[in-house]
C-alpha positions as YAML, in Angstrom:
chain: A
units: angstrom
residues:
- id: 1
  name: SER
  ca: [-227.18, -92.68, -23.80]
- id: 2
  name: PRO
  ca: [-227.42, -94.81, -20.63]
- id: 3
  name: PRO
  ca: [-230.37, -93.81, -18.38]
- id: 4
  name: ASP
  ca: [-228.10, -92.15, -15.80]
- id: 5
  name: LYS
  ca: [-226.51, -90.02, -18.56]
- id: 6
  name: ALA
  ca: [-229.75, -88.84, -20.12]
- id: 7
  name: PRO
  ca: [-230.52, -85.12, -19.78]
- id: 8
  name: ALA
  ca: [-233.00, -84.10, -17.10]
- id: 9
  name: LEU
  ca: [-236.57, -84.02, -18.35]
- id: 10
  name: ILE
  ca: [-237.65, -81.26, -15.94]
- id: 11
  name: VAL
  ca: [-235.77, -77.98, -16.31]
- id: 12
  name: ASP
  ca: [-236.15, -74.43, -15.08]
- id: 13
  name: SER
  ca: [-237.77, -72.12, -17.60]
- id: 14
  name: LYS
  ca: [-237.01, -69.01, -15.54]
- id: 15
  name: LYS
  ca: [-233.82, -68.05, -13.78]
- id: 16
  name: ASN
  ca: [-235.58, -67.63, -10.45]
- id: 17
  name: GLY
  ca: [-236.64, -71.27, -10.61]
- id: 18
  name: LYS
  ca: [-240.26, -70.59, -9.67]
- id: 19
  name: ARG
  ca: [-241.69, -71.98, -12.89]
- id: 20
  name: LYS
  ca: [-240.68, -75.28, -14.41]
- id: 21
  name: LEU
  ca: [-241.45, -77.12, -17.61]
- id: 22
  name: GLY
  ca: [-242.96, -80.57, -17.44]
- id: 23
  name: PRO
  ca: [-241.32, -83.68, -18.91]
- id: 24
  name: LEU
  ca: [-242.87, -82.94, -22.32]
- id: 25
  name: GLY
  ca: [-241.46, -79.44, -22.43]
- id: 26
  name: TYR
  ca: [-244.58, -77.45, -21.56]
- id: 27
  name: GLU
  ca: [-246.27, -75.94, -18.53]
- id: 28
  name: VAL
  ca: [-249.35, -77.99, -17.69]
- id: 29
  name: GLY
  ca: [-252.60, -76.14, -18.28]
- id: 30
  name: LYS
  ca: [-251.15, -73.45, -20.52]
- id: 31
  name: THR
  ca: [-250.47, -73.07, -24.22]
- id: 32
  name: THR
  ca: [-246.75, -72.86, -24.95]
- id: 33
  name: LYS
  ca: [-244.30, -72.65, -27.79]
- id: 34
  name: TYR
  ca: [-242.46, -75.72, -26.48]
- id: 35
  name: ASN
  ca: [-244.23, -78.22, -28.69]
- id: 36
  name: ARG
  ca: [-241.54, -80.52, -30.02]
- id: 37
  name: VAL
  ca: [-242.50, -84.19, -30.22]
- id: 38
  name: LEU
  ca: [-240.56, -86.51, -27.92]
- id: 39
  name: GLN
  ca: [-239.58, -89.96, -29.20]
- id: 40
  name: ILE
  ca: [-238.05, -92.47, -26.76]
- id: 41
  name: ILE
  ca: [-236.57, -95.60, -28.35]
- id: 42
  name: ASN
  ca: [-236.44, -98.86, -26.36]
- id: 43
  name: ILE
  ca: [-237.83, -97.38, -23.17]
- id: 44
  name: HIS
  ca: [-238.27, -100.92, -21.85]
- id: 45
  name: LYS
  ca: [-234.49, -101.14, -21.43]
- id: 46
  name: CYS
  ca: [-234.39, -98.39, -18.80]
- id: 47
  name: ASP
  ca: [-237.76, -98.59, -17.04]
- id: 48
  name: SER
  ca: [-238.98, -101.71, -15.24]
- id: 49
  name: GLU
  ca: [-242.70, -100.90, -15.61]
- id: 50
  name: PHE
  ca: [-242.41, -100.51, -19.36]
- id: 51
  name: GLN
  ca: [-240.33, -103.70, -19.46]
- id: 52
  name: LYS
  ca: [-243.06, -105.64, -17.65]
- id: 53
  name: LEU
  ca: [-245.64, -104.38, -20.11]
- id: 54
  name: ALA
  ca: [-243.58, -104.94, -23.26]
- id: 55
  name: THR
  ca: [-242.59, -108.50, -22.32]
- id: 56
  name: GLN
  ca: [-245.99, -109.81, -21.23]
- id: 57
  name: GLU
  ca: [-246.42, -113.33, -22.56]
- id: 58
  name: ALA
  ca: [-250.08, -112.72, -23.34]
- id: 59
  name: ILE
  ca: [-249.20, -109.93, -25.78]
- id: 60
  name: GLY
  ca: [-246.54, -111.98, -27.53]
- id: 61
  name: GLU
  ca: [-248.85, -114.99, -27.80]
- id: 62
  name: MET
  ca: [-251.64, -112.83, -29.19]
- id: 63
  name: VAL
  ca: [-249.35, -111.36, -31.86]
- id: 64
  name: ALA
  ca: [-248.00, -114.78, -32.86]
- id: 65
  name: ARG
  ca: [-251.52, -116.15, -33.19]
- id: 66
  name: LEU
  ca: [-252.82, -113.22, -35.22]
- id: 67
  name: ALA
  ca: [-249.77, -113.16, -37.51]
- id: 68
  name: GLY
  ca: [-249.63, -116.95, -37.92]
- id: 69
  name: TRP
  ca: [-246.04, -117.12, -36.68]
- id: 70
  name: GLU
  ca: [-245.65, -120.77, -35.62]
- id: 71
  name: HIS
  ca: [-242.26, -120.31, -33.94]
- id: 72
  name: GLY
  ca: [-243.27, -117.37, -31.77]
- id: 73
  name: VAL
  ca: [-242.17, -113.74, -31.69]
- id: 74
  name: ARG
  ca: [-239.30, -111.48, -30.77]
- id: 75
  name: LEU
  ca: [-239.64, -107.95, -29.46]
- id: 76
  name: ALA
  ca: [-237.60, -105.94, -31.96]
- id: 77
  name: GLN
  ca: [-238.12, -102.47, -30.49]
- id: 78
  name: THR
  ca: [-240.30, -100.30, -28.28]
- id: 79
  name: GLN
  ca: [-240.87, -96.60, -28.65]
- id: 80
  name: VAL
  ca: [-242.87, -93.87, -26.99]
- id: 81
  name: TRP
  ca: [-244.25, -91.00, -29.05]
- id: 82
  name: ALA
  ca: [-245.17, -88.10, -26.78]
- id: 83
  name: LYS
  ca: [-246.90, -85.19, -28.51]
- id: 84
  name: PRO
  ca: [-247.30, -82.10, -26.31]
- id: 85
  name: PRO
  ca: [-250.07, -79.54, -26.90]
- id: 86
  name: GLY
  ca: [-249.71, -77.80, -30.26]
- id: 87
  name: SER
  ca: [-247.33, -80.39, -31.68]
- id: 88
  name: PRO
  ca: [-247.39, -81.08, -35.45]
- id: 89
  name: PRO
  ca: [-248.94, -84.08, -37.24]
- id: 90
  name: LEU
  ca: [-246.99, -87.27, -37.86]
- id: 91
  name: VAL
  ca: [-246.56, -88.15, -41.54]
- id: 92
  name: PHE
  ca: [-248.33, -91.27, -42.79]
- id: 93
  name: HIS
  ca: [-245.81, -94.09, -43.10]
- id: 94
  name: ARG
  ca: [-245.24, -97.83, -42.74]
- id: 95
  name: ASP
  ca: [-243.28, -99.53, -39.95]
- id: 96
  name: SER
  ca: [-241.78, -102.48, -41.85]
- id: 97
  name: PRO
  ca: [-239.20, -100.55, -43.95]
- id: 98
  name: TYR
  ca: [-237.39, -99.41, -40.79]
- id: 99
  name: PHE
  ca: [-236.50, -102.94, -39.67]
- id: 100
  name: MET
  ca: [-233.64, -104.69, -41.44]
- id: 101
  name: PHE
  ca: [-234.71, -108.31, -41.02]
- id: 102
  name: THR
  ca: [-235.60, -111.26, -43.19]
- id: 103
  name: PRO
  ca: [-238.37, -112.23, -43.38]
- id: 104
  name: ASP
  ca: [-239.59, -108.64, -43.33]
- id: 105
  name: ASP
  ca: [-242.75, -109.29, -41.33]
- id: 106
  name: VAL
  ca: [-243.52, -106.80, -38.56]
- id: 107
  name: VAL
  ca: [-246.55, -106.44, -36.29]
- id: 108
  name: THR
  ca: [-247.00, -103.37, -34.11]
- id: 109
  name: VAL
  ca: [-248.99, -103.23, -30.88]
- id: 110
  name: TRP
  ca: [-249.87, -99.61, -30.08]
- id: 111
  name: ILE
  ca: [-250.95, -98.84, -26.51]
- id: 112
  name: ALA
  ca: [-252.64, -95.54, -25.63]
- id: 113
  name: LEU
  ca: [-251.14, -93.81, -22.59]
- id: 114
  name: ASP
  ca: [-253.78, -91.07, -22.69]
- id: 115
  name: ASP
  ca: [-257.45, -91.03, -23.62]
- id: 116
  name: MET
  ca: [-257.44, -90.54, -27.38]
- id: 117
  name: ASP
  ca: [-259.82, -87.63, -27.92]
- id: 118
  name: GLU
  ca: [-260.13, -86.30, -31.47]
- id: 119
  name: GLU
  ca: [-258.36, -83.02, -30.71]
- id: 120
  name: LEU
  ca: [-255.22, -84.84, -29.52]
- id: 121
  name: GLY
  ca: [-254.50, -86.21, -32.99]
- id: 122
  name: PRO
  ca: [-255.10, -89.95, -32.44]
- id: 123
  name: LEU
  ca: [-253.50, -92.62, -34.60]
- id: 124
  name: GLU
  ca: [-255.16, -93.19, -37.98]
- id: 125
  name: TYR
  ca: [-254.99, -96.20, -40.31]
- id: 126
  name: VAL
  ca: [-255.64, -96.58, -44.03]
- id: 127
  name: ARG
  ca: [-257.88, -99.62, -44.50]
- id: 128
  name: GLY
  ca: [-256.38, -102.27, -46.79]
- id: 129
  name: SER
  ca: [-253.07, -100.46, -47.31]
- id: 130
  name: HIS
  ca: [-251.08, -103.44, -45.97]
- id: 131
  name: LEU
  ca: [-251.80, -105.07, -49.33]
- id: 132
  name: TRP
  ca: [-250.15, -102.31, -51.37]
- id: 133
  name: GLY
  ca: [-246.79, -102.71, -53.07]
- id: 134
  name: ASP
  ca: [-243.46, -101.52, -51.65]
- id: 135
  name: GLY
  ca: [-242.87, -98.60, -54.02]
- id: 136
  name: ARG
  ca: [-242.95, -95.71, -51.51]
- id: 137
  name: VAL
  ca: [-241.01, -95.76, -48.24]
- id: 138
  name: GLY
  ca: [-239.89, -92.34, -47.03]
- id: 139
  name: SER
  ca: [-237.48, -91.79, -44.15]
- id: 140
  name: SER
  ca: [-237.58, -90.81, -40.49]
- id: 141
  name: SER
  ca: [-236.38, -87.32, -41.45]
- id: 142
  name: SER
  ca: [-239.72, -86.75, -43.19]
- id: 143
  name: PHE
  ca: [-241.91, -87.66, -40.22]
- id: 144
  name: PHE
  ca: [-242.89, -84.06, -39.53]
- id: 145
  name: GLN
  ca: [-243.41, -82.59, -42.98]
- id: 146
  name: SER
  ca: [-246.15, -79.96, -43.20]
- id: 147
  name: ASP
  ca: [-248.10, -82.15, -45.64]
- id: 148
  name: SER
  ca: [-248.59, -85.30, -43.57]
- id: 149
  name: ARG
  ca: [-250.35, -87.23, -46.35]
- id: 150
  name: ASN
  ca: [-248.18, -86.45, -49.37]
- id: 151
  name: LEU
  ca: [-246.25, -89.73, -49.16]
- id: 152
  name: LEU
  ca: [-249.47, -91.65, -48.59]
- id: 153
  name: TYR
  ca: [-251.17, -90.18, -51.66]
- id: 154
  name: SER
  ca: [-248.07, -90.91, -53.74]
- id: 155
  name: ALA
  ca: [-248.17, -94.56, -52.63]
- id: 156
  name: ALA
  ca: [-251.90, -94.72, -53.39]
- id: 157
  name: ALA
  ca: [-251.29, -93.35, -56.89]
- id: 158
  name: ARG
  ca: [-248.80, -96.14, -57.52]
- id: 159
  name: GLU
  ca: [-251.59, -98.56, -56.63]
- id: 160
  name: GLY
  ca: [-253.81, -97.02, -59.29]
- id: 161
  name: ILE
  ca: [-255.95, -95.05, -56.84]
- id: 162
  name: GLU
  ca: [-256.56, -91.82, -58.73]
- id: 163
  name: ASP
  ca: [-258.52, -89.72, -56.21]
- id: 164
  name: ALA
  ca: [-256.88, -90.79, -52.96]
- id: 165
  name: GLU
  ca: [-258.18, -87.85, -50.93]
- id: 166
  name: SER
  ca: [-261.77, -89.00, -51.37]
- id: 167
  name: CYS
  ca: [-261.30, -92.73, -52.01]
- id: 168
  name: LEU
  ca: [-259.13, -93.85, -49.10]
- id: 169
  name: GLU
  ca: [-260.90, -95.05, -45.97]
- id: 170
  name: ILE
  ca: [-259.18, -93.58, -42.90]
- id: 171
  name: LEU
  ca: [-259.89, -95.29, -39.58]
- id: 172
  name: SER
  ca: [-259.24, -93.24, -36.43]
- id: 173
  name: LEU
  ca: [-258.49, -94.46, -32.91]
- id: 174
  name: ALA
  ca: [-260.42, -91.51, -31.48]
- id: 175
  name: GLY
  ca: [-262.34, -92.77, -28.46]
- id: 176
  name: LEU
  ca: [-259.69, -95.29, -27.40]
- id: 177
  name: SER
  ca: [-259.18, -95.01, -23.64]
- id: 178
  name: ALA
  ca: [-255.80, -94.93, -21.90]
- id: 179
  name: GLY
  ca: [-254.60, -98.51, -21.57]
- id: 180
  name: GLY
  ca: [-256.45, -99.61, -24.70]
- id: 181
  name: LEU
  ca: [-254.50, -100.98, -27.63]
- id: 182
  name: SER
  ca: [-254.59, -101.60, -31.35]
- id: 183
  name: ILE
  ca: [-252.60, -104.04, -33.47]
- id: 184
  name: HIS
  ca: [-251.54, -103.36, -37.03]
- id: 185
  name: HIS
  ca: [-249.59, -105.02, -39.84]
- id: 186
  name: GLY
  ca: [-246.16, -103.50, -40.41]
- id: 187
  name: LYS
  ca: [-247.10, -102.52, -43.96]
- id: 188
  name: THR
  ca: [-250.25, -100.65, -42.94]
- id: 189
  name: TRP
  ca: [-250.03, -96.94, -43.75]
- id: 190
  name: HIS
  ca: [-250.74, -94.88, -40.65]
- id: 191
  name: GLY
  ca: [-250.11, -91.45, -39.16]
- id: 192
  name: SER
  ca: [-251.73, -88.88, -36.90]
- id: 193
  name: GLY
  ca: [-252.92, -85.29, -36.90]
- id: 194
  name: LYS
  ca: [-251.58, -82.43, -34.82]
- id: 195
  name: ASN
  ca: [-252.31, -82.20, -31.12]
- id: 196
  name: ALA
  ca: [-254.80, -79.33, -31.16]
- id: 197
  name: SER
  ca: [-255.23, -79.33, -27.40]
- id: 198
  name: SER
  ca: [-253.92, -76.36, -25.44]
- id: 199
  name: ASP
  ca: [-253.08, -78.26, -22.28]
- id: 200
  name: ARG
  ca: [-253.07, -82.05, -22.79]
- id: 201
  name: PRO
  ca: [-250.35, -84.37, -24.12]
- id: 202
  name: ARG
  ca: [-250.96, -87.27, -26.49]
- id: 203
  name: ARG
  ca: [-248.75, -90.23, -25.62]
- id: 204
  name: GLY
  ca: [-248.56, -93.77, -26.94]
- id: 205
  name: LEU
  ca: [-246.30, -96.80, -26.64]
- id: 206
  name: GLY
  ca: [-245.45, -98.87, -29.71]
- id: 207
  name: LEU
  ca: [-244.27, -102.48, -29.40]
- id: 208
  name: HIS
  ca: [-242.75, -103.80, -32.63]
- id: 209
  name: PHE
  ca: [-242.70, -107.59, -32.95]
- id: 210
  name: VAL
  ca: [-241.01, -109.80, -35.56]
- id: 211
  name: PRO
  ca: [-241.03, -113.58, -36.13]
- id: 212
  name: ALA
  ca: [-238.76, -115.54, -33.80]
- id: 213
  name: GLU
  ca: [-236.65, -116.87, -36.68]
- id: 214
  name: VAL
  ca: [-235.72, -113.52, -38.27]
- id: 215
  name: LYS
  ca: [-232.15, -112.72, -39.28]
- id: 216
  name: PHE
  ca: [-230.49, -109.36, -39.89]
- id: 217
  name: ILE
  ca: [-229.82, -108.37, -43.48]
- id: 218
  name: LYS
  ca: [-226.71, -106.50, -44.66]
- id: 219
  name: GLU
  ca: [-228.48, -103.58, -46.32]
...
């Protein structure tokens, strides 16, 4: 929906209007049942501050240099993941399968919008998983399954990793301050735990870049 048609983010939670829910659907400082994760696609198209951040030349140049893309980059998509207190984990997945381009190269820049304490469920990466085959993909409908690592362990098994639970090296972004960023290959398996905080959100901005010469594919 256009920005002026989007539903209000702040709504009354009582008829008398004395208490209101915040933009993440919870009352700041209190535990609440309103813990649904908020995903905002292409926020840079409706907010000038996010647009300035997402289109910074320095970020694009850094991605092109790291990825070895001689012709530069294109910003394919931006998205905010906002996890309120008590929200569920995000299933381990890859970014590349969700972009229908050729070549299928994707690089994601993830920017922390909050200090990433351990209890907030910071982003986690599986070291070396960008080298795995393409056998397991999953879908967006499975992002919030109760077993957040089931798909990951299945992919690891296809790579001949028998005891994935103990063999995989998981790298956490715990300790990353608000405004800090990480950069990962589009085929890197990653996910995050639940937000175990009772009163703090966990928010991040993802910038998905592709090579400048990409073309859409039919399927």
